[in-house]
Coordinates of C-alpha atoms in Angstrom, one line a residue:
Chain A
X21 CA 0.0 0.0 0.0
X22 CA 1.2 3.5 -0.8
X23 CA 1.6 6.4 1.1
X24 CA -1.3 8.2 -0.7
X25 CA -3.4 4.8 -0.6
X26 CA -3.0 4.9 2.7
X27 CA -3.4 8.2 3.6
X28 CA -6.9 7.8 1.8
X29 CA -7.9 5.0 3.4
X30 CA -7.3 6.8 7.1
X31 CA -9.3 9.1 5.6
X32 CA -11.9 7.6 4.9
X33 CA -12.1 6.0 7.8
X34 CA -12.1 9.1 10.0
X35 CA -14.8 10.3 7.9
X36 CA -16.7 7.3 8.7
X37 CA -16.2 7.4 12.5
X38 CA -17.0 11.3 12.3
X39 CA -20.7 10.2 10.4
X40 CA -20.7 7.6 13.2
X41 CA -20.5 10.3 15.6
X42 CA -22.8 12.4 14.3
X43 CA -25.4 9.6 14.1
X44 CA -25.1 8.9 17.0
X45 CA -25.8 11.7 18.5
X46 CA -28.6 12.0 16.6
X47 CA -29.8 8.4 17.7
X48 CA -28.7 10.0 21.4
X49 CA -31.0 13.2 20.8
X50 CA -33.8 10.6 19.4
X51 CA -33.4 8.8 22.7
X52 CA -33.7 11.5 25.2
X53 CA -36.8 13.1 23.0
X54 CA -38.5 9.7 23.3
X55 CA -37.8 9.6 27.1
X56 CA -39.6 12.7 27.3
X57 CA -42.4 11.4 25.2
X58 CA -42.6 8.8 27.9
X59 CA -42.4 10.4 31.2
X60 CA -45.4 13.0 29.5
X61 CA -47.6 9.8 28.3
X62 CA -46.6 8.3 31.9
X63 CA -48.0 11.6 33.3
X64 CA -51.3 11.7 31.1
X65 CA -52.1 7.9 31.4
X66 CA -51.9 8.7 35.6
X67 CA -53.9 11.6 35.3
X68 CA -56.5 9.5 32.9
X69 CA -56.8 6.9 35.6
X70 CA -56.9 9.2 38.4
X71 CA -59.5 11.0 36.5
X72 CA -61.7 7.2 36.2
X73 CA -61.3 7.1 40.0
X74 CA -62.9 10.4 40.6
X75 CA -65.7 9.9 37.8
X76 CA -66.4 6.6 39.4
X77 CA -66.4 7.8 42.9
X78 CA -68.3 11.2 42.4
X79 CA -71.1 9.5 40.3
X80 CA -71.4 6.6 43.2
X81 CA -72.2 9.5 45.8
X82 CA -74.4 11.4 43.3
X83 CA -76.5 8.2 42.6
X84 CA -76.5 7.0 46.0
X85 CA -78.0 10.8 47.1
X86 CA -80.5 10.4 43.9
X87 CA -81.7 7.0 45.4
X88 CA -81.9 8.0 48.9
X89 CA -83.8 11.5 48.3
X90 CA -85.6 10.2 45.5
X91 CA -89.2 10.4 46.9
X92 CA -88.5 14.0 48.1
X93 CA -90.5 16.1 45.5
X94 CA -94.1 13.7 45.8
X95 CA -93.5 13.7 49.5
X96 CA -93.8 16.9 49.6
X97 CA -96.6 17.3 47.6
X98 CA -98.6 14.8 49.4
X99 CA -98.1 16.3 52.4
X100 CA -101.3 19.0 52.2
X101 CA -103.1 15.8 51.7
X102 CA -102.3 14.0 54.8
X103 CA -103.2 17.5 56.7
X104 CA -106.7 17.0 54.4
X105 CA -107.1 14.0 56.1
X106 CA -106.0 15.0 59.7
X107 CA -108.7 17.7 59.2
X108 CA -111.3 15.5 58.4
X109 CA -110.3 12.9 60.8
X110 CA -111.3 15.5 63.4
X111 CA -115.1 15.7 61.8
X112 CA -117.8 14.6 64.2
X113 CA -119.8 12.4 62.5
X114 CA -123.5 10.5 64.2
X115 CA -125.0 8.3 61.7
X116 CA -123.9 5.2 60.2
X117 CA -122.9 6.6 56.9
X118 CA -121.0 9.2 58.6
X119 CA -118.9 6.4 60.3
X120 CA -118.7 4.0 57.4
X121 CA -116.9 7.7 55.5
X122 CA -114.7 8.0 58.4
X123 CA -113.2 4.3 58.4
X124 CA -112.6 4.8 54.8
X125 CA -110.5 8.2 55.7
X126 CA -109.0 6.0 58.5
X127 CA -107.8 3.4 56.6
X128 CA -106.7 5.9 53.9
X129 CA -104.8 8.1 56.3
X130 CA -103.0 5.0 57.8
X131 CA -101.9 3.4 54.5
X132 CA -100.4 7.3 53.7
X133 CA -98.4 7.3 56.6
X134 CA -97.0 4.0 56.2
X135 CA -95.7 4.7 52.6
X136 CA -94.6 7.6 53.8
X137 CA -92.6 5.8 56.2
X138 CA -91.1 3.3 54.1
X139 CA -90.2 5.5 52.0
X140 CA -87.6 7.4 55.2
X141 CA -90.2 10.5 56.1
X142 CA -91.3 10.6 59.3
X143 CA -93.0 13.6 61.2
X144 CA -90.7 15.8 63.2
X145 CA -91.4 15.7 66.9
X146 CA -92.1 18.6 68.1
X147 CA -94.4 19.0 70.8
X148 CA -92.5 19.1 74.3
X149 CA -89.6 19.3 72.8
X150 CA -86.9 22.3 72.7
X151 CA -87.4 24.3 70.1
X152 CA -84.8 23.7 67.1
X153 CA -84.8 26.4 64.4
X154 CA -83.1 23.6 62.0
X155 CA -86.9 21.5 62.2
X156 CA -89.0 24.3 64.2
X157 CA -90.7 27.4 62.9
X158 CA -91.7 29.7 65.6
X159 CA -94.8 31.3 64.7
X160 CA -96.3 32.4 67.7
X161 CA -94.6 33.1 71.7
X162 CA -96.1 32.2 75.1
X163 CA -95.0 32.9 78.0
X164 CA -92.9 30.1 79.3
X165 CA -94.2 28.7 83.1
X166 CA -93.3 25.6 85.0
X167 CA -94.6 23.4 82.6
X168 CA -93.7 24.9 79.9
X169 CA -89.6 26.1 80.2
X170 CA -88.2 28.7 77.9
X171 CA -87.2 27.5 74.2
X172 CA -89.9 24.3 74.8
X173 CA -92.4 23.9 72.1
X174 CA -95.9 24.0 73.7
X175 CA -98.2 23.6 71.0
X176 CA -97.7 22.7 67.1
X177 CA -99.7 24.4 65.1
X178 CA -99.1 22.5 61.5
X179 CA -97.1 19.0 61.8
X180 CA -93.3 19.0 60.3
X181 CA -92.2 15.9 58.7
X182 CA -88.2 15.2 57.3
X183 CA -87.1 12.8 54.9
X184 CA -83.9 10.8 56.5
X185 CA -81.8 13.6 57.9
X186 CA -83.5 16.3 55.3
X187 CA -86.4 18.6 55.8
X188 CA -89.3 18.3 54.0
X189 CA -91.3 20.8 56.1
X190 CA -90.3 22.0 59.4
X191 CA -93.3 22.3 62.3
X192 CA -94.7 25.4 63.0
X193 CA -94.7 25.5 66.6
X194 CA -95.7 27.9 69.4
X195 CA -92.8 28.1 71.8
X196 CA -92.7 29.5 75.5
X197 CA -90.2 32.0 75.8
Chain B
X904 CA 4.9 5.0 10.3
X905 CA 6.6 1.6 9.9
X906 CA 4.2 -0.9 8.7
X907 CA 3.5 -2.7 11.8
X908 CA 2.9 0.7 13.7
X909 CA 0.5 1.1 10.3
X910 CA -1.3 -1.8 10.9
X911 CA -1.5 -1.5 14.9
X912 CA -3.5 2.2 13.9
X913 CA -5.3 -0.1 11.4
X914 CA -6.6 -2.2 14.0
X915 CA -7.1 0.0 16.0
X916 CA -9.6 1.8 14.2
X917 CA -11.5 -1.2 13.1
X918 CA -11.6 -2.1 16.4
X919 CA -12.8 1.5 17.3
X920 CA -15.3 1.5 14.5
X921 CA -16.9 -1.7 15.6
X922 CA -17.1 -1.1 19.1
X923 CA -19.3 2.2 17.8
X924 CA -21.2 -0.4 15.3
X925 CA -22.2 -2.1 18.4
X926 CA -23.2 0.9 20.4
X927 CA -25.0 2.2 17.6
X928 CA -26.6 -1.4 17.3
X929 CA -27.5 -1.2 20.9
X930 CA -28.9 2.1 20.9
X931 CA -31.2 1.1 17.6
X932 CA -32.4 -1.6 20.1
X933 CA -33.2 0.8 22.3
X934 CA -34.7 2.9 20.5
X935 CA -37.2 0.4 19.0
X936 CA -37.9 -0.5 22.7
X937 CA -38.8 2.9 22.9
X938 CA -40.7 3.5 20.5
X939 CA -42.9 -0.1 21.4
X940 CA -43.2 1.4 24.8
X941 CA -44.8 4.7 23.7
X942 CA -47.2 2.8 20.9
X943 CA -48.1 0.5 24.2
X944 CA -49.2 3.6 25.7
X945 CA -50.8 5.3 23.2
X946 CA -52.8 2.5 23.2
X947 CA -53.3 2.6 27.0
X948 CA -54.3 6.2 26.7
X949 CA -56.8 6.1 24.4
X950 CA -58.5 3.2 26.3
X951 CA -58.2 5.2 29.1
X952 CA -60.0 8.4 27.7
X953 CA -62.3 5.8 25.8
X954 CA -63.6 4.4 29.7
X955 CA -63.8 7.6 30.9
X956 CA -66.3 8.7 27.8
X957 CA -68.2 5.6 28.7
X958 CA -68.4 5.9 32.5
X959 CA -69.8 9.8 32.2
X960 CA -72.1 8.5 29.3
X961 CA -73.4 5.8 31.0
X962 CA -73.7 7.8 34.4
X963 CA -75.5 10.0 32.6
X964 CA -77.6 8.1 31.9
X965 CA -78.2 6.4 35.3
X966 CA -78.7 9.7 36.6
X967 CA -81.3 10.1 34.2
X968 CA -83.3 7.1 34.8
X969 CA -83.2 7.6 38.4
X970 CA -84.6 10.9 37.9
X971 CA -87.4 9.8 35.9
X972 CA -88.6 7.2 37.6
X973 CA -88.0 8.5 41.2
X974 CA -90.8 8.4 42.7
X975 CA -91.8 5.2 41.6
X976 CA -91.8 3.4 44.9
X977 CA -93.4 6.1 46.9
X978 CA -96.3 6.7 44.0
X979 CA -96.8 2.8 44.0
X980 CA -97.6 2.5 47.6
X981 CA -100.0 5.4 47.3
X982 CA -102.4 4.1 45.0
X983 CA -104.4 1.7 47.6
X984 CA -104.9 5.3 49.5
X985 CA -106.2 6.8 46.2
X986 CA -108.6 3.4 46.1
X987 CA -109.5 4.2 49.4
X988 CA -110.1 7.5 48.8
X989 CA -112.3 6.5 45.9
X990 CA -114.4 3.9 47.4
X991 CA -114.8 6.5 50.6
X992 CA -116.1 8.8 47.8
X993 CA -118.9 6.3 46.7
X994 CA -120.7 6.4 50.2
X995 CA -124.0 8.1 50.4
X996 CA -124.4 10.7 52.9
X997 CA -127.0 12.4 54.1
X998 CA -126.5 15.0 56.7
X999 CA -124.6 18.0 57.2
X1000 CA -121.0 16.3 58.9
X1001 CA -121.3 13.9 56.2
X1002 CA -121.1 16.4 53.8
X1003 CA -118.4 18.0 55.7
X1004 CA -116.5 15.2 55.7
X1005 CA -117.5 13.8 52.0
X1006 CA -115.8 17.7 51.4
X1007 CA -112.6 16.7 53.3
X1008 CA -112.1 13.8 51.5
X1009 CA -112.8 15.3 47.2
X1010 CA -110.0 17.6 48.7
X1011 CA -107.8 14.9 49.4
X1012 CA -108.2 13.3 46.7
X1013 CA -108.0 15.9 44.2
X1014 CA -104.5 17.1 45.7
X1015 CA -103.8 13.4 46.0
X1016 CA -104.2 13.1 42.5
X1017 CA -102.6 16.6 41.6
X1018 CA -99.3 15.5 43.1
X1019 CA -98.9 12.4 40.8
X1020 CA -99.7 14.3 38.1
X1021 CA -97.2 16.6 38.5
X1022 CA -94.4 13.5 39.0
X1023 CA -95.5 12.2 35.8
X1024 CA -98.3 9.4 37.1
X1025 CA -101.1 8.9 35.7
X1026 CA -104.1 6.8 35.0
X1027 CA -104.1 4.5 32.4
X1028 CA -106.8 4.7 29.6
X1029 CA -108.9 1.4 29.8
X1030 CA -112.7 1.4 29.6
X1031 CA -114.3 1.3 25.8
X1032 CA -110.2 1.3 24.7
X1033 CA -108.6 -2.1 23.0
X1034 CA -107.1 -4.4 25.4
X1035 CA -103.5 -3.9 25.3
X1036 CA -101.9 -7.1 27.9
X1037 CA -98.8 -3.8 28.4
X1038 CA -101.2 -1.8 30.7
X1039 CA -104.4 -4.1 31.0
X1040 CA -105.0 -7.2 33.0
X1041 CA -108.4 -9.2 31.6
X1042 CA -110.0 -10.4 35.0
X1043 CA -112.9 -11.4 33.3
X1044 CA -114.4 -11.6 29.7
X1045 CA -118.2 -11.2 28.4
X1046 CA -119.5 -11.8 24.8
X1047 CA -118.6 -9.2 22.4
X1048 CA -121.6 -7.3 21.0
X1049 CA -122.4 -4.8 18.9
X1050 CA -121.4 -2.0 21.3
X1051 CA -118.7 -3.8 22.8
X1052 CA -116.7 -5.4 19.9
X1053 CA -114.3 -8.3 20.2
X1054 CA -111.3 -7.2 22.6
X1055 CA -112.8 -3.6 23.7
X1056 CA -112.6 -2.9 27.8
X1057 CA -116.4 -3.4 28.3
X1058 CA -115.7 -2.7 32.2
X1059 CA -112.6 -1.6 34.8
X1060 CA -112.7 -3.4 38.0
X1061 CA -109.5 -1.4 39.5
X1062 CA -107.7 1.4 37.7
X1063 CA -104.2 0.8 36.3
X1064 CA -101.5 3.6 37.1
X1065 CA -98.3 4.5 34.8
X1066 CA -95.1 6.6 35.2
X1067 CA -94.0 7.8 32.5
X1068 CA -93.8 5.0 30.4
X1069 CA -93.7 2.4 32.9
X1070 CA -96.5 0.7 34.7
X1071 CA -97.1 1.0 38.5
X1072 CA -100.0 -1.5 38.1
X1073 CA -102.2 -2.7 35.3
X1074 CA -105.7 -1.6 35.3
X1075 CA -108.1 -5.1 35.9
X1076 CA -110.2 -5.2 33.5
X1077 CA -113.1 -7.3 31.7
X1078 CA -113.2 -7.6 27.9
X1079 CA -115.3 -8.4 25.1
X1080 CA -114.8 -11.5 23.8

């Protein structure tokens, strides 16, 4: 081999190892870049499932609220028909007709209440009880005696009735103050 | 350079040059890790977003059934006090707290009623309509004549109710046959 020849060939050669390089750095930069690409997807794909977690959770408390309030709004609508009743309950009545009308109210009246108790309402007590603003509406004052202590209820004037721990209608109470 | 310091260099660079060959060859490996790892992901993230459209879709959707049919339990226990009511209605009275209390009742019941209405309950359609087995139950049948033809409700025995478009209870009926 010649001088020259040789001197080519050790060219070449660097030149090669100098396109090595720079590949290589290239294939270094790729690397790191995809690395990245990783640690963001890594980021996104925990966020994704944290996100499923919440979702999950939040709609298991929103549904489980749905199902226990559920029979809020007709509960409160029938509740003007069970003071109907009440009312009419307190009718005198003499003949037989009268009384057969009554048991039918009766009966009626009783199968309300137990729905309405299956269903969680139940009325609020009230009557010798301390008055509670959170189930209590104070509509009228007495003066409070020995019987009757300050801040205790003394006489309800329309019946409250809550729904599990929620208020459907508070009682409207007079209280002795 | 003598020859043999030539051919040490020589050597030395092929031995140089492979080494980066195998580098480079490791770092291609890598790299095709890589990039596996990423497609894996992708793949993972767009199952993940793809759950989490499907949860909220189908929670939607929960939500929305449970807030249709709400009050579907409640309303269901209420129609025997609606029967009642209906049967107390019937009885004859004749004298003043009768009347009184014939008044209590209309008011119950019309409020009764009111409040299912406004929850999306209602009667079902029966007498003089075809008998449809969805809403009707056939208790009884009786020949079909010319004002009652074949399969017409000649007669309902207890009304049906229906939310929505579900059925609390199938009106009994009897049809022409």
């Amino acid at each position: 081999m010649s001088e020259k020849d040789q001197e080519l060939k050790d060219q070449e050669v660097a030149e090669t190892a100098e396109q090595k390089d720079l590949e290589q750095e290239s294939v270094t930069d790729e690397l790191a870049e995809l690395t990245e690409k990783i640690d963001e997807m890594d980021d996104q794909l925990l966020r994704a499932r944290a996100e499923i977690a919440n979702i999950t959770n939040r709609n298991r408390n929103e549904r489980e609220l749905l199902q226990r309030y559920r029979s809020q709004d007709l509960a409160k609508k029938l509740l003007p028909a069970i003071d109907n009743l009440e009312r009419a309950m307190a009718t005198d009545v003499s003949d037989e007709q009268g009384i057969n009308l009554k048991k039918g109210v009766e009966m009626t009246l009783a199968s309300l209440q137990q729905a309405l108790k299956e269903e969680g309402i139940e009325e609020i007590a009230a009557e010798g009880e301390t008055f509670d603003p959170n189930f209590h509406q104070g509509v009228q004052t007495v003066e409070a005696s020995e019987d009757a202590p300050a801040n205790t209820i003394v006489q309800v004037l329309q019946k409250g009735y809550k729904l599990h721990d929620r208020v459907l209608r508070p009682s409207m109470v007079i209280v002795a103050q």
